Amino acid sequence: MAMTPDEFYDHARAAADGELRLPLARMTGWDISPFEPEGLRVSPLRPPVLPEPPRHGEDPADCGMCRARDEGLWFTDHWRLDRVAGVGVPLALMLYPRDHYDLAELPDELAAELGVLTTRIVRHVQALPHVSRAHVYRLGDGAAHLHLWFFARPAGQLQLLGSWLPVWDDLLPEYPADAARADAETVADALTASYGGRRTATA
């Protein structure tokens, strides 16, 4: 039988110390971790908050992603792609449905488009000569409007492998905006050629 939120919290507390700090994650021992385990501490475990507070855009009338439905670097009738500025990796892109859907609410025809689009975007990001891998993330806790992240892992930076990449991105100095903009435009042009849609003048 599944645990209630309070039972889950009690179960986790049983593994914590007197300050409600859990042991360090196994991931902190990986050689790709951006942190040395010595001196790291886990934040104290907090009790559950129920009901959970609403995410941004639970009401479509208040959704900033809906208001930005015509902003971005590439569009179709249903989708828009935009560059995320100020990141540390060579390129970060965000894909949104233009209408207000979360992942679980996406109609089947848009879900099918999402699969093809995700593959094409990854393919085109990985075609950049200085990029080895395109990571794709969907989290969904911050906003009710679906948004998929695409992070470009720079070639040769093996310490940036895997699930730590978004943390490394937050630690790295900002990547030169002109270079990121040019790469975003290259990806958008390739996506237009391979999938359709239209690219705007700037990224």
PDB file of C-alpha atoms in Angstrom:
ATOM      1  CA  MET A   1       0.000   0.000   0.000  1.00  0.00           C
ATOM      2  CA  ALA A   2       1.303   3.455  -0.925  1.00  0.00           C
ATOM      3  CA  MET A   3       2.487   5.752   1.862  1.00  0.00           C
ATOM      4  CA  THR A   4       0.551   8.872   2.731  1.00  0.00           C
ATOM      5  CA  PRO A   5       2.506  12.158   2.638  1.00  0.00           C
ATOM      6  CA  ASP A   6       2.970  12.029   6.422  1.00  0.00           C
ATOM      7  CA  GLU A   7       4.050   8.372   6.305  1.00  0.00           C
ATOM      8  CA  PHE A   8       6.545   9.207   3.551  1.00  0.00           C
ATOM      9  CA  TYR A   9       7.948  12.035   5.679  1.00  0.00           C
ATOM     10  CA  ASP A  10       8.226   9.772   8.749  1.00  0.00           C
ATOM     11  CA  HIS A  11       9.897   7.089   6.628  1.00  0.00           C
ATOM     12  CA  ALA A  12      12.478   9.623   5.394  1.00  0.00           C
ATOM     13  CA  ARG A  13      12.992  11.055   8.887  1.00  0.00           C
ATOM     14  CA  ALA A  14      13.966   7.588  10.124  1.00  0.00           C
ATOM     15  CA  ALA A  15      17.040   7.753   7.866  1.00  0.00           C
ATOM     16  CA  ALA A  16      17.965  11.312   8.921  1.00  0.00           C
ATOM     17  CA  ASP A  17      20.164  12.489  11.771  1.00  0.00           C
ATOM     18  CA  GLY A  18      19.100  14.546  14.772  1.00  0.00           C
ATOM     19  CA  GLU A  19      18.981  17.729  12.657  1.00  0.00           C
ATOM     20  CA  LEU A  20      16.773  15.973  10.077  1.00  0.00           C
ATOM     21  CA  ARG A  21      19.654  15.860   7.580  1.00  0.00           C
ATOM     22  CA  LEU A  22      19.724  12.835   5.285  1.00  0.00           C
ATOM     23  CA  PRO A  23      23.053  11.283   4.277  1.00  0.00           C
ATOM     24  CA  LEU A  24      24.753  12.740   1.209  1.00  0.00           C
ATOM     25  CA  ALA A  25      23.428  11.434  -2.087  1.00  0.00           C
ATOM     26  CA  ARG A  26      25.426   8.721  -3.803  1.00  0.00           C
ATOM     27  CA  MET A  27      25.655  11.137  -6.742  1.00  0.00           C
ATOM     28  CA  THR A  28      27.993  13.368  -4.728  1.00  0.00           C
ATOM     29  CA  GLY A  29      30.559  10.559  -4.874  1.00  0.00           C
ATOM     30  CA  TRP A  30      30.494  10.372  -8.671  1.00  0.00           C
ATOM     31  CA  ASP A  31      33.550  11.799 -10.426  1.00  0.00           C
ATOM     32  CA  ILE A  32      31.271  14.100 -12.437  1.00  0.00           C
ATOM     33  CA  SER A  33      29.870  15.742  -9.298  1.00  0.00           C
ATOM     34  CA  PRO A  34      30.572  19.485  -9.175  1.00  0.00           C
ATOM     35  CA  PHE A  35      30.983  19.263  -5.398  1.00  0.00           C
ATOM     36  CA  GLU A  36      33.533  17.600  -3.144  1.00  0.00           C
ATOM     37  CA  PRO A  37      31.680  15.562  -0.498  1.00  0.00           C
ATOM     38  CA  GLU A  38      33.885  16.884   2.316  1.00  0.00           C
ATOM     39  CA  GLY A  39      32.034  19.760   3.943  1.00  0.00           C
ATOM     40  CA  LEU A  40      28.756  19.248   2.064  1.00  0.00           C
ATOM     41  CA  ARG A  41      25.600  19.029   4.163  1.00  0.00           C
ATOM     42  CA  VAL A  42      22.084  18.053   3.174  1.00  0.00           C
ATOM     43  CA  SER A  43      19.406  20.625   3.980  1.00  0.00           C
ATOM     44  CA  PRO A  44      17.125  19.633   6.875  1.00  0.00           C
ATOM     45  CA  LEU A  45      14.104  17.642   5.744  1.00  0.00           C
ATOM     46  CA  ARG A  46      10.910  19.700   5.860  1.00  0.00           C
ATOM     47  CA  PRO A  47       7.446  18.256   6.544  1.00  0.00           C
ATOM     48  CA  PRO A  48       4.938  17.952   3.689  1.00  0.00           C
ATOM     49  CA  VAL A  49       2.878  20.981   2.651  1.00  0.00           C
ATOM     50  CA  LEU A  50      -0.688  20.062   1.765  1.00  0.00           C
ATOM     51  CA  PRO A  51      -2.452  21.231  -0.207  1.00  0.00           C
ATOM     52  CA  GLU A  52       0.494  22.154  -2.401  1.00  0.00           C
ATOM     53  CA  PRO A  53       0.633  25.787  -3.508  1.00  0.00           C
ATOM     54  CA  PRO A  54      -0.446  26.424  -7.101  1.00  0.00           C
ATOM     55  CA  ARG A  55       2.187  26.478  -9.786  1.00  0.00           C
ATOM     56  CA  HIS A  56       2.669  29.505 -12.010  1.00  0.00           C
ATOM     57  CA  GLY A  57      -0.016  29.524 -14.670  1.00  0.00           C
ATOM     58  CA  GLU A  58      -2.476  27.084 -13.109  1.00  0.00           C
ATOM     59  CA  ASP A  59      -5.019  29.635 -14.298  1.00  0.00           C
ATOM     60  CA  PRO A  60      -4.301  30.183 -18.008  1.00  0.00           C
ATOM     61  CA  ALA A  61      -5.364  33.823 -17.604  1.00  0.00           C
ATOM     62  CA  ASP A  62      -2.289  34.349 -15.404  1.00  0.00           C
ATOM     63  CA  CYS A  63       0.137  32.255 -17.491  1.00  0.00           C
ATOM     64  CA  GLY A  64       3.188  34.148 -18.718  1.00  0.00           C
ATOM     65  CA  MET A  65       3.980  31.370 -21.193  1.00  0.00           C
ATOM     66  CA  CYS A  66       0.575  31.860 -22.800  1.00  0.00           C
ATOM     67  CA  ARG A  67       1.171  35.619 -23.018  1.00  0.00           C
ATOM     68  CA  ALA A  68       4.490  34.899 -24.774  1.00  0.00           C
ATOM     69  CA  ARG A  69       2.917  32.524 -27.337  1.00  0.00           C
ATOM     70  CA  ASP A  70       4.189  34.718 -30.197  1.00  0.00           C
ATOM     71  CA  GLU A  71       7.726  35.166 -28.819  1.00  0.00           C
ATOM     72  CA  GLY A  72      10.621  32.928 -29.782  1.00  0.00           C
ATOM     73  CA  LEU A  73      12.970  31.929 -32.535  1.00  0.00           C
ATOM     74  CA  TRP A  74      10.944  29.186 -34.272  1.00  0.00           C
ATOM     75  CA  PHE A  75       7.202  28.520 -34.575  1.00  0.00           C
ATOM     76  CA  THR A  76       4.514  26.267 -35.942  1.00  0.00           C
ATOM     77  CA  ASP A  77       0.786  26.679 -35.355  1.00  0.00           C
ATOM     78  CA  HIS A  78       1.125  24.530 -32.220  1.00  0.00           C
ATOM     79  CA  TRP A  79       4.698  24.975 -30.943  1.00  0.00           C
ATOM     80  CA  ARG A  80       7.332  27.588 -30.261  1.00  0.00           C
ATOM     81  CA  LEU A  81      11.045  27.225 -29.546  1.00  0.00           C
ATOM     82  CA  ASP A  82      13.097  29.879 -27.808  1.00  0.00           C
ATOM     83  CA  ARG A  83      16.664  30.325 -26.587  1.00  0.00           C
ATOM     84  CA  VAL A  84      17.267  30.570 -22.842  1.00  0.00           C
ATOM     85  CA  ALA A  85      19.644  33.475 -22.219  1.00  0.00           C
ATOM     86  CA  GLY A  86      22.307  33.751 -19.540  1.00  0.00           C
ATOM     87  CA  VAL A  87      23.243  30.067 -19.277  1.00  0.00           C
ATOM     88  CA  GLY A  88      26.702  28.542 -18.846  1.00  0.00           C
ATOM     89  CA  VAL A  89      26.440  25.747 -21.419  1.00  0.00           C
ATOM     90  CA  PRO A  90      26.874  26.562 -25.128  1.00  0.00           C
ATOM     91  CA  LEU A  91      23.136  26.510 -25.789  1.00  0.00           C
ATOM     92  CA  ALA A  92      19.888  26.025 -23.891  1.00  0.00           C
ATOM     93  CA  LEU A  93      16.555  25.949 -25.702  1.00  0.00           C
ATOM     94  CA  MET A  94      12.987  25.718 -24.447  1.00  0.00           C
ATOM     95  CA  LEU A  95      10.089  24.152 -26.355  1.00  0.00           C
ATOM     96  CA  TYR A  96       6.508  25.138 -25.451  1.00  0.00           C
ATOM     97  CA  PRO A  97       3.064  24.384 -26.836  1.00  0.00           C
ATOM     98  CA  ARG A  98       1.588  27.703 -27.941  1.00  0.00           C
ATOM     99  CA  ASP A  99      -1.710  26.847 -26.259  1.00  0.00           C
ATOM    100  CA  HIS A 100      -2.062  26.088 -22.550  1.00  0.00           C
ATOM    101  CA  TYR A 101      -1.336  22.388 -21.967  1.00  0.00           C
ATOM    102  CA  ASP A 102       0.667  20.479 -19.413  1.00  0.00           C
ATOM    103  CA  LEU A 103       2.238  17.171 -20.431  1.00  0.00           C
ATOM    104  CA  ALA A 104      -0.557  14.980 -19.052  1.00  0.00           C
ATOM    105  CA  GLU A 105      -3.171  17.112 -20.830  1.00  0.00           C
ATOM    106  CA  LEU A 106      -1.494  17.139 -24.241  1.00  0.00           C
ATOM    107  CA  PRO A 107      -3.841  15.805 -26.963  1.00  0.00           C
ATOM    108  CA  ASP A 108      -2.534  12.703 -28.710  1.00  0.00           C
ATOM    109  CA  GLU A 109      -1.815  14.513 -31.981  1.00  0.00           C
ATOM    110  CA  LEU A 110       0.312  17.101 -30.160  1.00  0.00           C
ATOM    111  CA  ALA A 111       1.984  14.356 -28.126  1.00  0.00           C
ATOM    112  CA  ALA A 112       2.979  12.677 -31.387  1.00  0.00           C
ATOM    113  CA  GLU A 113       4.343  15.985 -32.694  1.00  0.00           C
ATOM    114  CA  LEU A 114       6.255  16.462 -29.439  1.00  0.00           C
ATOM    115  CA  GLY A 115       8.053  13.146 -29.912  1.00  0.00           C
ATOM    116  CA  VAL A 116       9.160  14.002 -33.432  1.00  0.00           C
ATOM    117  CA  LEU A 117      10.088  17.580 -32.508  1.00  0.00           C
ATOM    118  CA  THR A 118      12.141  16.461 -29.516  1.00  0.00           C
ATOM    119  CA  THR A 119      14.103  14.066 -31.705  1.00  0.00           C
ATOM    120  CA  ARG A 120      14.705  16.685 -34.396  1.00  0.00           C
ATOM    121  CA  ILE A 121      15.838  19.356 -31.923  1.00  0.00           C
ATOM    122  CA  VAL A 122      18.249  16.929 -30.251  1.00  0.00           C
ATOM    123  CA  ARG A 123      19.589  15.880 -33.651  1.00  0.00           C
ATOM    124  CA  HIS A 124      20.209  19.467 -34.726  1.00  0.00           C
ATOM    125  CA  VAL A 125      21.787  20.553 -31.423  1.00  0.00           C
ATOM    126  CA  GLN A 126      24.124  17.554 -31.532  1.00  0.00           C
ATOM    127  CA  ALA A 127      25.104  18.459 -35.084  1.00  0.00           C
ATOM    128  CA  LEU A 128      26.822  21.591 -33.755  1.00  0.00           C
ATOM    129  CA  PRO A 129      30.559  20.806 -33.973  1.00  0.00           C
ATOM    130  CA  HIS A 130      31.371  21.893 -30.409  1.00  0.00           C
ATOM    131  CA  VAL A 131      28.487  19.955 -28.788  1.00  0.00           C
ATOM    132  CA  SER A 132      28.589  16.281 -27.843  1.00  0.00           C
ATOM    133  CA  ARG A 133      25.141  15.709 -26.403  1.00  0.00           C
ATOM    134  CA  ALA A 134      21.736  17.392 -26.079  1.00  0.00           C
ATOM    135  CA  HIS A 135      20.050  16.669 -22.749  1.00  0.00           C
ATOM    136  CA  VAL A 136      16.251  16.920 -22.530  1.00  0.00           C
ATOM    137  CA  TYR A 137      14.470  17.747 -19.262  1.00  0.00           C
ATOM    138  CA  ARG A 138      10.841  18.072 -18.314  1.00  0.00           C
ATOM    139  CA  LEU A 139      10.278  18.913 -14.649  1.00  0.00           C
ATOM    140  CA  GLY A 140       6.895  20.595 -14.311  1.00  0.00           C
ATOM    141  CA  ASP A 141       6.892  21.682 -10.661  1.00  0.00           C
ATOM    142  CA  GLY A 142       7.401  25.384 -11.361  1.00  0.00           C
ATOM    143  CA  ALA A 143       4.804  26.043 -14.059  1.00  0.00           C
ATOM    144  CA  ALA A 144       1.576  24.479 -15.291  1.00  0.00           C
ATOM    145  CA  HIS A 145       2.362  25.216 -18.944  1.00  0.00           C
ATOM    146  CA  LEU A 146       4.478  22.456 -20.518  1.00  0.00           C
ATOM    147  CA  HIS A 147       8.078  23.473 -21.200  1.00  0.00           C
ATOM    148  CA  LEU A 148      10.919  21.167 -22.268  1.00  0.00           C
ATOM    149  CA  TRP A 149      14.540  22.127 -21.672  1.00  0.00           C
ATOM    150  CA  PHE A 150      17.288  21.249 -24.159  1.00  0.00           C
ATOM    151  CA  PHE A 151      20.817  21.653 -22.768  1.00  0.00           C
ATOM    152  CA  ALA A 152      23.857  21.345 -25.042  1.00  0.00           C
ATOM    153  CA  ARG A 153      26.780  19.593 -23.348  1.00  0.00           C
ATOM    154  CA  PRO A 154      30.062  21.021 -24.642  1.00  0.00           C
ATOM    155  CA  ALA A 155      32.329  18.564 -26.450  1.00  0.00           C
ATOM    156  CA  GLY A 156      35.113  17.055 -24.390  1.00  0.00           C
ATOM    157  CA  GLN A 157      33.795  18.238 -21.021  1.00  0.00           C
ATOM    158  CA  LEU A 158      33.364  14.785 -19.518  1.00  0.00           C
ATOM    159  CA  GLN A 159      32.901  16.184 -16.021  1.00  0.00           C
ATOM    160  CA  LEU A 160      29.613  17.645 -17.289  1.00  0.00           C
ATOM    161  CA  LEU A 161      28.165  14.244 -18.210  1.00  0.00           C
ATOM    162  CA  GLY A 162      24.735  13.144 -17.136  1.00  0.00           C
ATOM    163  CA  SER A 163      22.331  14.377 -14.523  1.00  0.00           C
ATOM    164  CA  TRP A 164      24.664  16.972 -12.994  1.00  0.00           C
ATOM    165  CA  LEU A 165      24.657  19.088 -16.190  1.00  0.00           C
ATOM    166  CA  PRO A 166      21.959  21.571 -15.048  1.00  0.00           C
ATOM    167  CA  VAL A 167      23.910  22.140 -11.820  1.00  0.00           C
ATOM    168  CA  TRP A 168      27.147  22.694 -13.720  1.00  0.00           C
ATOM    169  CA  ASP A 169      25.239  25.070 -16.012  1.00  0.00           C
ATOM    170  CA  ASP A 170      24.289  27.148 -12.984  1.00  0.00           C
ATOM    171  CA  LEU A 171      27.911  27.210 -11.775  1.00  0.00           C
ATOM    172  CA  LEU A 172      29.625  28.031 -15.074  1.00  0.00           C
ATOM    173  CA  PRO A 173      30.181  31.624 -16.236  1.00  0.00           C
ATOM    174  CA  GLU A 174      27.744  32.857 -18.838  1.00  0.00           C
ATOM    175  CA  TYR A 175      28.469  31.537 -22.323  1.00  0.00           C
ATOM    176  CA  PRO A 176      29.056  34.288 -24.925  1.00  0.00           C
ATOM    177  CA  ALA A 177      25.609  35.440 -26.053  1.00  0.00           C
ATOM    178  CA  ASP A 178      26.592  36.054 -29.690  1.00  0.00           C
ATOM    179  CA  ALA A 179      27.857  32.493 -30.075  1.00  0.00           C
ATOM    180  CA  ALA A 180      24.758  31.044 -28.391  1.00  0.00           C
ATOM    181  CA  ARG A 181      22.503  33.172 -30.590  1.00  0.00           C
ATOM    182  CA  ALA A 182      24.269  31.971 -33.746  1.00  0.00           C
ATOM    183  CA  ASP A 183      23.941  28.347 -32.633  1.00  0.00           C
ATOM    184  CA  ALA A 184      20.256  28.830 -31.832  1.00  0.00           C
ATOM    185  CA  GLU A 185      19.676  30.251 -35.300  1.00  0.00           C
ATOM    186  CA  THR A 186      21.541  27.306 -36.853  1.00  0.00           C
ATOM    187  CA  VAL A 187      19.316  24.857 -34.962  1.00  0.00           C
ATOM    188  CA  ALA A 188      16.163  26.793 -35.909  1.00  0.00           C
ATOM    189  CA  ASP A 189      17.159  26.828 -39.592  1.00  0.00           C
ATOM    190  CA  ALA A 190      17.830  23.089 -39.523  1.00  0.00           C
ATOM    191  CA  LEU A 191      14.507  22.489 -37.772  1.00  0.00           C
ATOM    192  CA  THR A 192      12.684  24.559 -40.395  1.00  0.00           C
ATOM    193  CA  ALA A 193      14.313  22.504 -43.158  1.00  0.00           C
ATOM    194  CA  SER A 194      13.673  19.122 -41.521  1.00  0.00           C
ATOM    195  CA  TYR A 195      10.260  19.710 -39.919  1.00  0.00           C
ATOM    196  CA  GLY A 196       8.733  22.926 -41.266  1.00  0.00           C
ATOM    197  CA  GLY A 197       7.588  25.931 -39.344  1.00  0.00           C
ATOM    198  CA  ARG A 198       9.231  29.337 -39.543  1.00  0.00           C
ATOM    199  CA  ARG A 199      12.203  31.005 -37.917  1.00  0.00           C
ATOM    200  CA  THR A 200      12.075  34.580 -36.718  1.00  0.00           C
ATOM    201  CA  ALA A 201      14.771  37.129 -37.488  1.00  0.00           C
ATOM    202  CA  THR A 202      16.571  36.946 -34.144  1.00  0.00           C
ATOM    203  CA  ALA A 203      17.266  34.332 -31.487  1.00  0.00           C
TER     204      ALA A 203
END
